[in-house]
Coordinates of C-alpha atoms in Angstrom, one line a residue:
M1 CA 0.0 0.0 0.0
R2 CA 1.4 3.4 -0.9
R3 CA 1.7 6.3 1.5
L4 CA -0.8 9.1 0.6
T5 CA -0.1 12.7 1.5
A6 CA -2.7 15.4 0.9
V7 CA -1.2 18.9 1.1
V8 CA -2.9 20.8 -1.8
P9 CA -4.6 24.1 -0.9
A10 CA -8.4 24.0 -1.5
M11 CA -8.4 26.6 -4.3
A12 CA -6.0 24.5 -6.3
L13 CA -8.2 21.5 -6.2
L14 CA -10.6 22.2 -9.1
T15 CA -9.3 19.2 -11.0
T16 CA -9.0 19.0 -14.8
A17 CA -11.2 22.0 -15.4
L18 CA -12.6 24.9 -13.2
L19 CA -15.8 26.2 -14.7
A20 CA -16.7 29.8 -13.9
V21 CA -20.2 30.5 -12.4
T22 CA -21.9 33.6 -11.1
P23 CA -24.3 33.9 -8.1
P24 CA -28.0 33.8 -8.9
S25 CA -29.8 37.1 -8.7
G26 CA -33.1 38.7 -9.6
A27 CA -35.7 36.4 -11.1
A28 CA -33.3 33.4 -10.8
A29 CA -33.6 33.7 -7.0
Q30 CA -37.4 33.7 -6.9
R31 CA -39.3 31.0 -5.1
T32 CA -40.2 29.0 -8.1
T33 CA -39.1 29.6 -11.7
T34 CA -38.8 27.8 -15.0
G35 CA -35.7 27.1 -17.1
T36 CA -35.1 28.2 -20.7
A37 CA -36.3 25.3 -22.8
R38 CA -35.2 24.2 -26.2
A39 CA -37.3 21.9 -28.4
D40 CA -34.6 19.3 -28.4
A41 CA -33.5 19.5 -24.8
P42 CA -35.4 21.5 -22.2
G43 CA -33.4 23.1 -19.4
P44 CA -34.2 22.5 -15.7
A45 CA -37.6 23.7 -14.4
L46 CA -39.9 23.0 -11.4
T47 CA -43.7 23.1 -11.3
R48 CA -45.0 22.8 -7.8
L49 CA -47.6 20.1 -7.6
A50 CA -48.5 19.3 -4.0
D51 CA -47.4 19.4 -0.3
T52 CA -48.9 16.6 1.8
Q53 CA -48.7 15.8 5.5
L54 CA -47.4 12.4 6.7
D55 CA -47.5 13.1 10.4
G56 CA -48.6 16.2 12.3
R57 CA -46.5 15.0 15.3
A58 CA -43.3 13.3 14.1
L59 CA -40.5 12.6 16.6
Y60 CA -38.2 15.6 16.9
F61 CA -34.8 15.9 18.6
V62 CA -31.5 17.3 17.3
S63 CA -28.3 15.3 17.4
Y64 CA -25.2 15.4 15.1
D65 CA -26.9 18.6 13.8
G66 CA -29.7 16.5 12.3
L67 CA -33.1 14.8 12.7
V68 CA -33.6 11.1 12.8
N69 CA -36.5 11.4 10.2
N70 CA -34.6 13.6 7.8
N71 CA -31.0 12.6 7.3
S72 CA -30.4 13.0 3.6
F73 CA -28.2 9.9 3.4
Q74 CA -31.2 7.6 4.1
K75 CA -31.7 5.2 1.3
N76 CA -34.6 5.1 1.0
G77 CA -36.7 7.1 3.4
L78 CA -39.0 7.6 0.4
L79 CA -39.5 5.0 -2.3
T80 CA -41.7 4.7 -5.4
Y81 CA -42.8 1.5 -7.1
Q82 CA -45.8 0.4 -9.2
G83 CA -47.6 3.7 -9.0
H84 CA -47.3 4.0 -5.3
Q85 CA -45.0 5.9 -3.0
Y86 CA -43.8 4.7 0.4
A87 CA -42.4 6.6 3.4
A88 CA -41.0 5.6 6.8
W89 CA -40.4 7.6 10.0
Y90 CA -40.7 7.6 13.8
T91 CA -43.8 9.3 15.2
A92 CA -44.0 11.2 18.5
D93 CA -44.1 8.1 20.7
R94 CA -41.0 6.8 19.0
T95 CA -42.9 4.1 17.1
A96 CA -41.7 3.2 13.6
V97 CA -44.3 4.0 11.0
V98 CA -44.5 3.0 7.3
A99 CA -47.0 4.6 4.9
R100 CA -48.1 4.5 1.3
R101 CA -50.1 6.5 -1.2
A102 CA -51.1 6.3 -4.8
L103 CA -49.0 8.8 -6.8
G104 CA -50.9 12.1 -6.9
A105 CA -53.0 11.3 -3.8
S106 CA -53.2 13.8 -1.0
T107 CA -53.6 11.3 1.8
W108 CA -51.4 8.5 3.1
Q109 CA -52.3 5.1 4.6
T110 CA -50.2 4.3 7.6
A111 CA -49.1 1.1 9.4
R112 CA -47.3 1.1 12.8
L113 CA -44.5 -1.4 13.2
P114 CA -43.8 -3.1 16.6
H115 CA -40.6 -1.2 17.2
Q116 CA -39.7 2.0 19.1
L117 CA -36.6 4.0 18.7
T118 CA -34.1 3.0 21.4
V119 CA -32.0 6.1 21.7
D120 CA -32.0 9.8 20.8
D121 CA -29.4 9.4 18.0
S122 CA -30.3 11.1 14.7
H123 CA -28.2 8.5 12.7
N124 CA -30.6 5.7 13.8
V125 CA -32.6 6.2 10.6
I126 CA -35.1 4.0 8.9
S127 CA -34.1 2.8 5.4
M128 CA -36.3 0.9 2.9
G129 CA -35.7 -1.3 -0.1
L130 CA -37.8 -3.5 -2.4
S131 CA -37.1 -6.9 -3.8
R132 CA -38.7 -7.2 -7.2
A133 CA -38.2 -11.0 -7.1
D134 CA -40.9 -11.4 -4.5
G135 CA -42.6 -8.0 -4.2
R136 CA -41.5 -7.4 -0.6
L137 CA -40.7 -4.2 1.2
H138 CA -37.7 -4.4 3.5
L139 CA -36.8 -2.1 6.3
T140 CA -33.8 -1.6 8.6
M141 CA -34.2 0.6 11.7
D142 CA -32.5 2.0 14.7
S143 CA -28.7 1.3 14.3
H144 CA -25.6 3.4 14.8
S145 CA -22.5 1.4 15.5
S146 CA -24.8 -1.1 17.2
G147 CA -27.1 -4.0 16.3
F148 CA -29.9 -3.4 13.9
F149 CA -33.6 -4.1 13.6
Y150 CA -35.0 -5.6 10.4
V151 CA -38.6 -6.3 9.1
K152 CA -40.0 -7.3 5.8
S153 CA -43.5 -7.3 4.3
A154 CA -45.6 -10.2 3.1
A155 CA -44.6 -11.4 -0.4
G156 CA -46.3 -9.6 -3.2
L157 CA -47.5 -6.6 -1.2
L158 CA -45.8 -4.1 -3.4
D159 CA -46.8 -5.9 -6.6
D160 CA -50.6 -5.5 -5.9
P161 CA -51.0 -2.2 -4.0
T162 CA -54.6 -1.7 -5.0
G163 CA -55.6 -5.2 -4.1
R164 CA -53.8 -5.6 -0.8
A165 CA -54.8 -4.0 2.4
W166 CA -52.2 -1.7 4.1
N167 CA -51.9 -2.5 7.8
S168 CA -49.5 -3.8 10.4
G169 CA -50.5 -7.3 9.7
Q170 CA -48.8 -7.1 6.3
F171 CA -45.4 -7.1 8.0
G172 CA -43.5 -9.8 9.7
A173 CA -41.8 -9.9 13.1
V174 CA -39.0 -7.4 13.8
Q175 CA -35.7 -9.3 13.8
T176 CA -32.1 -8.6 14.8
T177 CA -30.7 -10.6 11.9
L178 CA -31.5 -10.8 8.2
D179 CA -33.7 -13.9 8.4
G180 CA -31.1 -15.6 10.5
L181 CA -28.0 -14.0 8.9
A182 CA -26.1 -12.2 11.5
L183 CA -23.9 -9.4 10.0
T184 CA -22.0 -7.4 12.6
P185 CA -22.6 -6.1 16.2
R186 CA -21.4 -2.7 14.9
F187 CA -23.9 -1.9 12.1
T188 CA -24.4 1.6 10.6
Y189 CA -25.7 3.4 7.5
P190 CA -27.8 0.8 5.7
Q191 CA -28.5 1.5 2.1
F192 CA -30.7 -0.9 0.0
V193 CA -29.8 -1.1 -3.7
A194 CA -31.9 -2.9 -6.3
T195 CA -29.7 -4.7 -8.8
P196 CA -30.4 -4.7 -12.6
G197 CA -31.1 -8.4 -12.3
G198 CA -33.9 -8.0 -9.7
R199 CA -32.0 -8.8 -6.6
L200 CA -31.7 -6.6 -3.5
Q201 CA -28.4 -5.6 -2.0
L202 CA -27.8 -4.1 1.4
S203 CA -24.8 -1.8 1.9
Y204 CA -23.6 -1.1 5.4
R205 CA -20.7 -0.2 7.6
A206 CA -19.1 -2.6 10.0
G207 CA -17.2 -1.0 12.8
V208 CA -17.2 2.6 14.0
S209 CA -16.5 6.1 12.8
G210 CA -12.8 6.4 12.0
N211 CA -12.3 2.6 12.1
G212 CA -14.8 0.8 9.9
R213 CA -15.3 -1.2 6.7
N214 CA -18.1 -1.1 4.1
A215 CA -19.8 -4.4 3.3
L216 CA -22.5 -5.9 1.2
A217 CA -25.3 -8.5 1.7
E218 CA -27.6 -9.8 -1.0
Y219 CA -31.2 -11.1 -1.2
D220 CA -32.2 -13.3 -4.1
G221 CA -36.0 -13.5 -3.3
S222 CA -35.7 -16.4 -0.9
R223 CA -32.6 -15.8 1.3
W224 CA -29.9 -13.4 2.4
T225 CA -26.2 -14.0 1.7
A226 CA -23.3 -12.1 3.1
R227 CA -20.9 -11.0 0.3
G228 CA -18.4 -9.5 2.8
E229 CA -16.4 -6.4 3.3
W230 CA -15.0 -4.3 0.4
S231 CA -13.2 -1.3 2.0
A232 CA -10.2 -1.3 4.3
S233 CA -9.7 0.5 7.6
T234 CA -6.0 -0.1 7.7
G235 CA -2.9 1.6 6.1
T236 CA -1.2 4.9 6.8
Y237 CA -2.5 8.3 5.7
T238 CA -0.2 11.3 6.2
S239 CA -1.0 15.0 6.0
E240 CA 1.3 17.9 6.6
H241 CA 0.2 17.8 10.3
G242 CA 0.5 14.1 11.2
S243 CA -0.4 10.5 10.4
S244 CA -3.3 8.1 11.0
T245 CA -3.4 4.3 10.8
A246 CA -7.1 3.7 10.9
R247 CA -10.1 5.2 9.1
N248 CA -13.5 4.4 7.5
M249 CA -14.8 5.0 4.0
Y250 CA -17.9 7.2 4.0
L251 CA -20.1 6.6 0.9
H252 CA -21.7 9.5 -0.9
G253 CA -24.0 6.8 -2.4
I254 CA -24.0 3.4 -4.0
D255 CA -26.1 3.2 -7.1
Y256 CA -26.4 1.2 -10.4
G257 CA -26.2 3.3 -13.5
A258 CA -27.6 2.9 -17.0
D259 CA -24.5 1.0 -17.9
G260 CA -25.2 -1.7 -15.3
R261 CA -22.2 -0.6 -13.2
L262 CA -22.4 -0.1 -9.4
H263 CA -21.0 3.4 -8.7
A264 CA -19.6 4.7 -5.4
F265 CA -18.2 8.1 -4.5
Y266 CA -16.7 8.4 -1.1
T267 CA -14.5 10.3 1.4
W268 CA -12.2 8.9 4.0
R269 CA -12.4 9.8 7.7
E270 CA -9.3 9.3 9.7
Q271 CA -9.3 8.1 13.3
N272 CA -6.4 10.2 14.5
S273 CA -7.2 13.9 14.8
A274 CA -3.4 14.6 14.4
V275 CA -4.0 14.9 10.7
M276 CA -6.0 18.1 11.1
C277 CA -4.7 21.7 11.6
A278 CA -7.0 22.2 14.6
A279 CA -9.4 20.4 16.8
G280 CA -13.0 21.0 16.0
G281 CA -12.8 20.3 12.3
L282 CA -13.4 17.1 10.4
T283 CA -10.7 14.5 9.6
N284 CA -12.5 13.8 6.3
H285 CA -10.2 14.1 3.2
D286 CA -10.3 13.5 -0.5
T287 CA -13.1 12.5 -2.8
G288 CA -12.7 9.0 -4.1
Y289 CA -14.5 7.0 -6.8
V290 CA -14.7 3.3 -7.7
Y291 CA -17.1 1.2 -9.7
S292 CA -18.0 -2.4 -10.0
A293 CA -19.0 -4.2 -13.2
D294 CA -19.9 -7.5 -11.6
R295 CA -22.5 -6.5 -9.0
G296 CA -20.1 -5.5 -6.3
R297 CA -17.7 -8.5 -6.4
T298 CA -14.7 -6.5 -7.6
W299 CA -14.0 -2.8 -7.6
R300 CA -12.2 -0.7 -10.2
N301 CA -10.9 2.9 -10.3
A302 CA -12.1 5.3 -13.0
A303 CA -9.4 4.0 -15.4
G304 CA -10.8 0.5 -15.1
T305 CA -8.0 -1.0 -13.0
V306 CA -9.1 -3.5 -10.3
V307 CA -8.3 -2.0 -6.9
G308 CA -10.3 -4.2 -4.5
T309 CA -12.5 -7.3 -4.0
T310 CA -15.5 -7.9 -1.8
G311 CA -15.0 -10.5 0.8
G312 CA -11.4 -11.1 -0.3
P313 CA -7.9 -10.3 1.0
D314 CA -7.6 -7.0 -1.0
P315 CA -10.3 -4.5 -0.2
V316 CA -10.3 -0.9 -1.5
A317 CA -7.8 1.0 0.6
V318 CA -6.7 4.6 1.2
G319 CA -3.6 4.3 -0.9
D320 CA -5.0 2.6 -3.9
P321 CA -3.8 4.3 -7.1
G322 CA -6.2 6.2 -9.3
T323 CA -9.0 6.3 -6.7
V324 CA -8.8 9.9 -5.6
V325 CA -10.6 12.1 -8.1
D326 CA -10.6 15.3 -6.2
P327 CA -7.9 15.7 -3.6
L328 CA -8.5 17.8 -0.4
N329 CA -6.7 17.7 2.9
P330 CA -8.5 17.4 6.3
D331 CA -8.5 21.2 7.0
H332 CA -11.6 22.3 5.1
S333 CA -14.5 20.3 6.9
L334 CA -15.3 18.2 3.8
M335 CA -18.7 16.6 4.5
N336 CA -19.2 12.9 4.4
Q337 CA -22.2 11.1 3.0
E338 CA -23.2 13.8 0.6
S339 CA -24.8 12.6 -2.7
Q340 CA -24.3 11.1 -6.2
A341 CA -26.2 10.1 -9.3
T342 CA -25.5 8.6 -12.7
D343 CA -26.8 10.1 -15.9
S344 CA -28.4 8.4 -18.9
A345 CA -25.0 7.6 -20.4
G346 CA -23.8 6.0 -17.2
L347 CA -21.5 8.9 -16.3
P348 CA -21.1 9.5 -12.6
H349 CA -21.9 12.8 -10.9
A350 CA -21.4 13.8 -7.3
I351 CA -22.0 16.7 -5.0
I352 CA -19.4 17.4 -2.3
S353 CA -19.2 20.4 0.1
Y354 CA -16.5 22.0 2.2
V355 CA -15.1 25.4 3.2
P356 CA -13.0 26.6 0.2
G357 CA -9.5 27.9 0.7
R358 CA -10.4 31.5 0.0
F359 CA -12.0 31.5 3.4
G360 CA -8.9 30.2 5.1
Q361 CA -6.7 27.1 5.1
C362 CA -7.9 25.8 8.5
T363 CA -11.4 25.3 9.9
T364 CA -11.5 25.2 13.6
G365 CA -15.2 24.4 14.2
Y366 CA -16.8 22.5 11.4
A367 CA -20.5 23.3 12.1
A368 CA -19.9 27.1 12.5
D369 CA -17.4 27.3 9.6
R370 CA -19.5 25.3 7.2
T371 CA -22.5 27.4 8.1
A372 CA -20.6 30.7 7.6
N373 CA -18.5 29.7 4.5
G374 CA -19.4 26.3 3.2
R375 CA -20.0 25.7 -0.5
A376 CA -21.2 22.8 -2.6
F377 CA -19.5 21.6 -5.7
H378 CA -20.7 19.5 -8.7
L379 CA -18.2 16.9 -9.7
L380 CA -18.6 15.0 -13.0
K381 CA -16.6 12.5 -15.1
D382 CA -17.4 13.6 -18.6
S383 CA -17.5 11.6 -21.8
T384 CA -13.8 12.1 -22.5
G385 CA -12.9 10.5 -19.1
A386 CA -11.9 13.9 -17.6
W387 CA -13.1 15.0 -14.2
R388 CA -14.8 18.4 -14.1
K389 CA -15.8 20.4 -11.0
T390 CA -17.9 23.5 -10.7
E391 CA -18.7 25.5 -7.5
I392 CA -22.4 26.0 -7.0
P393 CA -22.7 29.8 -6.3
V394 CA -25.3 29.5 -3.5
P395 CA -24.0 29.4 0.1
L396 CA -24.9 26.4 2.2
N397 CA -25.9 28.6 5.2
S398 CA -25.8 25.3 7.1
S399 CA -23.5 22.6 8.3
Q400 CA -25.6 20.0 6.6
R401 CA -25.8 18.0 3.4
T402 CA -27.3 18.3 -0.1
R403 CA -29.0 15.8 -2.5
L404 CA -28.4 15.5 -6.2
V405 CA -31.1 14.5 -8.7
L406 CA -30.8 14.2 -12.5
D407 CA -33.9 14.5 -14.7
R408 CA -34.6 12.6 -17.9
H409 CA -32.6 15.2 -19.9
D410 CA -29.7 14.9 -17.5
N411 CA -30.2 18.4 -16.1
A412 CA -28.9 18.5 -12.5
Y413 CA -31.0 19.5 -9.4
V414 CA -29.5 19.9 -6.0
V415 CA -31.8 20.0 -3.0
M416 CA -29.9 22.1 -0.4
P417 CA -30.6 22.5 3.3
Y418 CA -34.0 24.0 4.2
G419 CA -35.5 22.6 1.0
R420 CA -33.9 25.0 -1.4
V421 CA -33.5 23.7 -5.0
V422 CA -30.8 24.9 -7.3
A423 CA -30.2 23.5 -10.8
A424 CA -28.0 23.6 -13.9
S425 CA -28.5 22.4 -17.5
K426 CA -26.6 19.7 -19.2
S427 CA -26.4 21.9 -22.3
S428 CA -24.3 24.5 -20.4
G429 CA -21.9 21.8 -19.2
Y430 CA -23.5 22.3 -15.7
T431 CA -22.2 25.9 -15.4
D432 CA -25.5 27.9 -15.2
W433 CA -26.5 27.1 -11.6
R434 CA -29.4 29.1 -10.3
T435 CA -32.1 28.9 -7.7
L436 CA -35.4 27.4 -8.8
F437 CA -37.1 27.2 -5.4
D438 CA -35.9 29.1 -2.3
G439 CA -37.7 27.0 0.3
A440 CA -39.9 29.8 1.4
G441 CA -42.9 28.7 3.4
L442 CA -41.6 25.2 4.2
N443 CA -40.0 26.1 7.6
A444 CA -37.8 23.0 7.0
F445 CA -35.3 22.1 9.7
G446 CA -32.3 21.3 7.4
E447 CA -31.6 18.2 5.4
V448 CA -34.4 16.5 3.4
V449 CA -35.0 13.0 2.2
V450 CA -35.3 12.8 -1.6
D451 CA -37.2 10.0 -3.5
D452 CA -34.5 9.0 -6.0
T453 CA -36.7 6.3 -7.5
R454 CA -39.6 8.5 -8.4
V455 CA -37.8 10.9 -10.8
A456 CA -37.2 8.1 -13.3
Q457 CA -40.8 6.7 -13.0
D458 CA -43.0 9.7 -13.4
G459 CA -40.7 12.8 -13.7
V460 CA -41.5 14.2 -10.3
L461 CA -39.0 15.5 -7.7
S462 CA -40.4 14.5 -4.3
F463 CA -38.8 15.1 -1.0
M464 CA -39.7 14.7 2.7
Y465 CA -39.0 17.5 5.1
Q466 CA -39.7 18.2 8.8
R467 CA -40.7 21.6 10.1
K468 CA -38.5 23.3 12.7
S469 CA -39.4 22.9 16.3
A470 CA -37.7 23.4 19.7
G471 CA -36.2 20.9 22.1
T472 CA -38.1 17.6 21.8
T473 CA -41.5 19.1 20.7
P474 CA -42.9 17.0 17.9
S475 CA -43.4 18.7 14.5
P476 CA -45.1 18.1 11.2
L477 CA -43.4 15.8 8.7
R478 CA -44.4 16.5 5.1
V479 CA -43.7 15.5 1.4
I480 CA -43.5 18.2 -1.3
D481 CA -43.7 17.3 -5.1
F482 CA -42.4 19.2 -8.1
R483 CA -43.0 18.3 -11.8
L484 CA -39.7 18.2 -13.8
P485 CA -39.5 18.7 -17.6
S486 CA -41.0 15.9 -19.7

């Protein structure tokens, strides 16, 4: 394993090409606006459709600067299949609830599950997945470097939503294994991924922050199988300040593209704070990228070289060549678990955010510094194989994360904290970023949960948000829908 040193100042990190942008102003900053459309390729636009209530009294407490019902890295807190949308959350008495509605309906049917949140930890989210092989809905709940809770629906429930009742009886018992398959006592960040072949995969972290490994399990419609770990926590990372010998890979996502590849952007978090310029920052560094062409069995860098295997002796490691696509040292409060997407050509896009070097070369308090000076960047591997990066000229005004969505024309939309939506057109090379919706009237707390599956199915951007409250006073949980260009 090679020794990796990151010492490049932030403003020198716009790799391959730095595309100039200008801040939005005037009409571009209004609450809702439409893009300039061409007959062959319309630009980004939003048409507000509806804003429905899931729960008037959803559980509310703040930890890690977030809410347990609205961490943007949930995959999936909202899910669409066969003309119906599904949502999951914890209500005021801490009970896990799962709901459904027909697309376009204003009311939701709810079912309470026999589980209550065990601890006030906003990372103990609920994630959902569907297995097309047997029409089941799968949920994992309530885990952060601990055991997990798992429940699945009756077979065929999602295949016949109009003919099947929606109630608690449609779900099996809550388990602490995957139908008998024990994974790890240190389980975090579950993400369900539907494979092109109809199987369901579960991505998760084994271990703890700063010392953990990513792993996969797979469901074939009848049973779960552990595929094993695919990222390493070992090796040495050295910055200009010091060294660390343990870490974990934080995924910005894990998704199948139109090319059938499994794509993953990520950042590394070091265990040893000696790699930072000052306490109070984040030990996160570098944006990495790998893909798998064989359903997550082996992993390749952007050039196609195998750099790791799942369940084998050579997982993806911090020093693997060709894996860093945007270098950044740990002094800029780079956020983990941001977001990614793949376009219609299978090209990978990501959103990353940090405090750029023009605001200083050392963050001392990540939450305050990101709120004051944090910026988001769009990162893309283009058709020539080059990596291009553009700053989105809208301040985060938050310590929190964004979510990326691509419409059917590959225009990019980023849902920012507080439910603001900014967008850029493919035709501009993603340089014309502007505000389409400023979030006014939502009173959203911060991060939102985007329904990634719905955009492809009916061209609607749908996201779940929770209204601001105080202390532990429950607050409304809602879903807002916008029509995208057809």
